[in-house]
Amino acid sequence: MPDDLRIVLAADEAVLAAWHDITPLARNEFICWVENAKQIETRERRIRRTAEELLEGQRRPCCWIGCIHRTDKEISPSIKGILAKSKK
């Protein structure tokens, strides 16, 4: 887990409890979402939103295509198209 995300999670007991309440796969998706940010401002915003979304009861990152590291299902054609465009 990235140190900057760990610090934010540990700073609030309710956020940390919500973090421990979600599945390992969901935690991985939040981590991937944070690490996928290209700019520091985006990364900081995603870390802040992670804490906010956990407190709101969300169990996955909002408005994100999903972790590309998942091995339990194939990436959908629409996501493959988005990933292909982002690599160009």
Coordinates of N, CA and C in Angstrom, one line a residue:
M1 N 0.8 -1.2 0.0 CA 0.0 0.0 0.0 C 0.9 1.2 0.0
P2 N 0.5 2.2 -0.8 CA 1.3 3.5 -0.8 C 1.3 4.2 0.5
D3 N 2.4 4.8 0.9 CA 2.5 5.4 2.2 C 1.5 6.6 2.3
D4 N 1.3 7.4 1.3 CA 0.4 8.5 1.4 C -1.0 8.1 1.6
L5 N -1.4 7.0 1.0 CA -2.8 6.4 1.2 C -2.9 5.9 2.7
R6 N -1.9 5.2 3.1 CA -1.8 4.6 4.4 C -2.0 5.6 5.5
I7 N -1.3 6.8 5.3 CA -1.4 7.9 6.3 C -2.8 8.4 6.4
V8 N -3.5 8.6 5.3 CA -4.8 9.1 5.3 C -5.8 8.1 5.9
L9 N -5.6 6.9 5.6 CA -6.5 5.8 6.2 C -6.3 5.7 7.7
A10 N -5.1 5.8 8.1 CA -4.8 5.6 9.6 C -5.2 6.8 10.4
A11 N -5.4 8.0 9.7 CA -5.7 9.2 10.5 C -7.1 9.3 11.0
D12 N -8.0 8.4 10.5 CA -9.4 8.5 11.0 C -9.8 7.0 11.2
E13 N -10.2 6.8 12.5 CA -10.6 5.4 12.9 C -11.8 4.9 12.1
A14 N -12.8 5.8 11.7 CA -13.9 5.4 11.0 C -13.5 5.0 9.5
V15 N -12.6 5.7 8.9 CA -12.1 5.4 7.6 C -11.4 4.1 7.6
L16 N -10.5 3.9 8.6 CA -9.8 2.7 8.7 C -10.7 1.5 8.9
A17 N -11.7 1.7 9.7 CA -12.7 0.6 10.0 C -13.4 0.2 8.7
A18 N -13.8 1.2 7.9 CA -14.5 1.0 6.6 C -13.5 0.3 5.6
W19 N -12.2 0.7 5.7 CA -11.2 0.0 4.8 C -11.1 -1.4 5.1
H20 N -11.1 -1.8 6.4 CA -11.0 -3.2 6.8 C -12.3 -4.0 6.6
D21 N -13.4 -3.2 6.4 CA -14.7 -3.9 6.2 C -14.9 -4.3 4.7
I22 N -14.1 -3.7 3.8 CA -14.3 -4.1 2.4 C -13.4 -5.3 2.0
T23 N -13.6 -5.9 0.9 CA -12.9 -7.1 0.5 C -11.5 -6.7 0.1
P24 N -10.5 -7.7 0.1 CA -9.2 -7.4 -0.4 C -9.2 -6.9 -1.9
L25 N -10.1 -7.5 -2.7 CA -10.2 -7.0 -4.1 C -10.6 -5.6 -4.2
A26 N -11.6 -5.2 -3.3 CA -12.0 -3.8 -3.3 C -10.9 -2.9 -2.8
R27 N -10.1 -3.3 -1.8 CA -9.0 -2.5 -1.4 C -8.0 -2.4 -2.5
N28 N -7.7 -3.4 -3.2 CA -6.8 -3.4 -4.3 C -7.3 -2.4 -5.4
E29 N -8.6 -2.3 -5.6 CA -9.1 -1.4 -6.6 C -8.9 0.0 -6.2
F30 N -9.1 0.3 -4.9 CA -8.8 1.7 -4.5 C -7.3 2.0 -4.6
I31 N -6.4 1.0 -4.3 CA -5.0 1.3 -4.4 C -4.6 1.5 -5.9
C32 N -5.1 0.7 -6.8 CA -4.8 0.8 -8.2 C -5.3 2.2 -8.7
W33 N -6.5 2.6 -8.2 CA -7.1 3.9 -8.6 C -6.2 5.0 -8.2
V34 N -5.7 4.9 -7.0 CA -4.8 6.0 -6.6 C -3.5 5.9 -7.4
E35 N -2.9 4.8 -7.5 CA -1.6 4.7 -8.2 C -1.7 4.9 -9.7
N36 N -2.9 4.8 -10.3 CA -3.1 5.1 -11.7 C -3.1 6.5 -12.0
A37 N -3.2 7.4 -11.1 CA -3.2 8.9 -11.3 C -1.8 9.3 -11.9
K38 N -1.9 10.1 -13.0 CA -0.7 10.6 -13.6 C -0.1 11.9 -13.0
Q39 N -1.0 12.7 -12.4 CA -0.5 13.9 -11.8 C -0.7 13.8 -10.3
I40 N 0.2 14.5 -9.6 CA 0.2 14.5 -8.2 C -1.1 15.1 -7.6
E41 N -1.7 16.1 -8.3 CA -2.9 16.7 -7.8 C -4.1 15.6 -7.9
T42 N -4.1 14.9 -9.0 CA -5.1 13.8 -9.2 C -4.9 12.7 -8.1
R43 N -3.7 12.4 -7.9 CA -3.4 11.4 -6.8 C -3.9 11.8 -5.5
E44 N -3.6 13.1 -5.1 CA -4.0 13.6 -3.8 C -5.5 13.7 -3.7
R45 N -6.2 14.0 -4.8 CA -7.6 14.1 -4.9 C -8.2 12.7 -4.7
R46 N -7.6 11.7 -5.4 CA -8.1 10.3 -5.2 C -7.9 9.8 -3.8
I47 N -6.9 10.1 -3.2 CA -6.7 9.7 -1.8 C -7.7 10.3 -0.9
R48 N -7.9 11.6 -1.1 CA -9.0 12.3 -0.3 C -10.3 11.6 -0.6
R49 N -10.6 11.4 -1.8 CA -11.9 10.8 -2.2 C -12.1 9.4 -1.7
T50 N -11.0 8.6 -1.6 CA -11.0 7.3 -1.1 C -11.6 7.3 0.3
A51 N -11.0 8.2 1.2 CA -11.5 8.4 2.5 C -13.0 8.8 2.6
E52 N -13.3 9.8 1.7 CA -14.7 10.2 1.7 C -15.7 9.2 1.3
E53 N -15.3 8.4 0.2 CA -16.2 7.4 -0.3 C -16.4 6.2 0.7
L54 N -15.3 5.9 1.3 CA -15.4 4.8 2.4 C -16.4 5.3 3.5
L55 N -16.3 6.5 3.9 CA -17.2 7.0 4.9 C -18.6 7.0 4.5
E56 N -18.8 7.2 3.1 CA -20.2 7.2 2.6 C -20.7 5.8 2.3
G57 N -19.9 4.8 2.6 CA -20.3 3.4 2.5 C -20.0 2.8 1.1
Q58 N -19.3 3.5 0.2 CA -19.0 3.0 -1.1 C -17.9 1.9 -0.9
R59 N -18.0 0.9 -1.7 CA -17.1 -0.3 -1.5 C -16.2 -0.4 -2.7
R60 N -16.3 0.4 -3.7 CA -15.4 0.4 -4.9 C -15.2 1.9 -5.2
P61 N -14.1 2.2 -5.9 CA -13.9 3.6 -6.4 C -15.1 4.0 -7.3
C62 N -15.6 5.2 -7.1 CA -16.6 5.7 -8.0 C -16.1 6.2 -9.3
C63 N -16.8 5.9 -10.4 CA -16.5 6.5 -11.7 C -15.1 6.1 -12.2
W64 N -14.7 4.8 -12.0 CA -13.4 4.3 -12.5 C -13.7 3.1 -13.3
I65 N -12.9 2.8 -14.3 CA -13.1 1.7 -15.2 C -12.8 0.4 -14.5
G66 N -12.1 0.4 -13.4 CA -11.8 -0.8 -12.7 C -10.3 -1.2 -12.8
C67 N -9.9 -2.1 -11.9 CA -8.6 -2.5 -11.8 C -8.2 -3.4 -13.0
I68 N -7.2 -3.1 -13.7 CA -6.8 -4.0 -14.9 C -6.1 -5.2 -14.4
H69 N -5.8 -5.3 -13.2 CA -5.1 -6.5 -12.6 C -6.0 -7.6 -12.2
R70 N -7.3 -7.4 -12.3 CA -8.2 -8.5 -11.9 C -8.0 -9.7 -12.8
T71 N -8.0 -10.8 -12.2 CA -7.8 -12.1 -13.0 C -9.0 -12.9 -13.0
D72 N -10.1 -12.5 -12.2 CA -11.3 -13.3 -12.1 C -12.3 -13.1 -13.2
K73 N -12.0 -12.1 -14.1 CA -12.9 -11.9 -15.2 C -12.2 -11.1 -16.3
E74 N -12.7 -11.3 -17.5 CA -12.0 -10.7 -18.7 C -12.4 -9.2 -18.7
I75 N -11.5 -8.4 -19.2 CA -11.8 -7.0 -19.4 C -12.8 -6.8 -20.5
S76 N -13.8 -6.0 -20.3 CA -14.9 -5.8 -21.3 C -14.3 -5.1 -22.5
P77 N -15.0 -5.3 -23.7 CA -14.6 -4.6 -24.9 C -14.5 -3.1 -24.8
S78 N -15.5 -2.5 -24.1 CA -15.4 -1.1 -23.9 C -14.2 -0.6 -23.1
I79 N -13.9 -1.3 -22.1 CA -12.7 -1.0 -21.3 C -11.4 -1.2 -22.1
K80 N -11.4 -2.3 -22.9 CA -10.2 -2.5 -23.8 C -10.0 -1.3 -24.7
G81 N -11.1 -0.8 -25.2 CA -11.0 0.4 -26.1 C -10.5 1.6 -25.4
I82 N -10.9 1.8 -24.2 CA -10.4 3.0 -23.4 C -9.0 2.8 -23.1
L83 N -8.5 1.6 -22.7 CA -7.1 1.3 -22.4 C -6.3 1.5 -23.7
A84 N -6.8 1.1 -24.8 CA -6.0 1.2 -26.1 C -5.9 2.7 -26.4
K85 N -6.9 3.5 -26.2 CA -6.8 5.0 -26.5 C -5.8 5.6 -25.5
S86 N -5.8 5.2 -24.3 CA -4.9 5.8 -23.3 C -3.4 5.5 -23.5
K87 N -3.2 4.4 -24.2 CA -1.8 4.0 -24.5 C -1.2 4.8 -25.7
K88 N -2.1 5.4 -26.5 CA -1.6 6.1 -27.7 C -1.0 7.4 -27.3

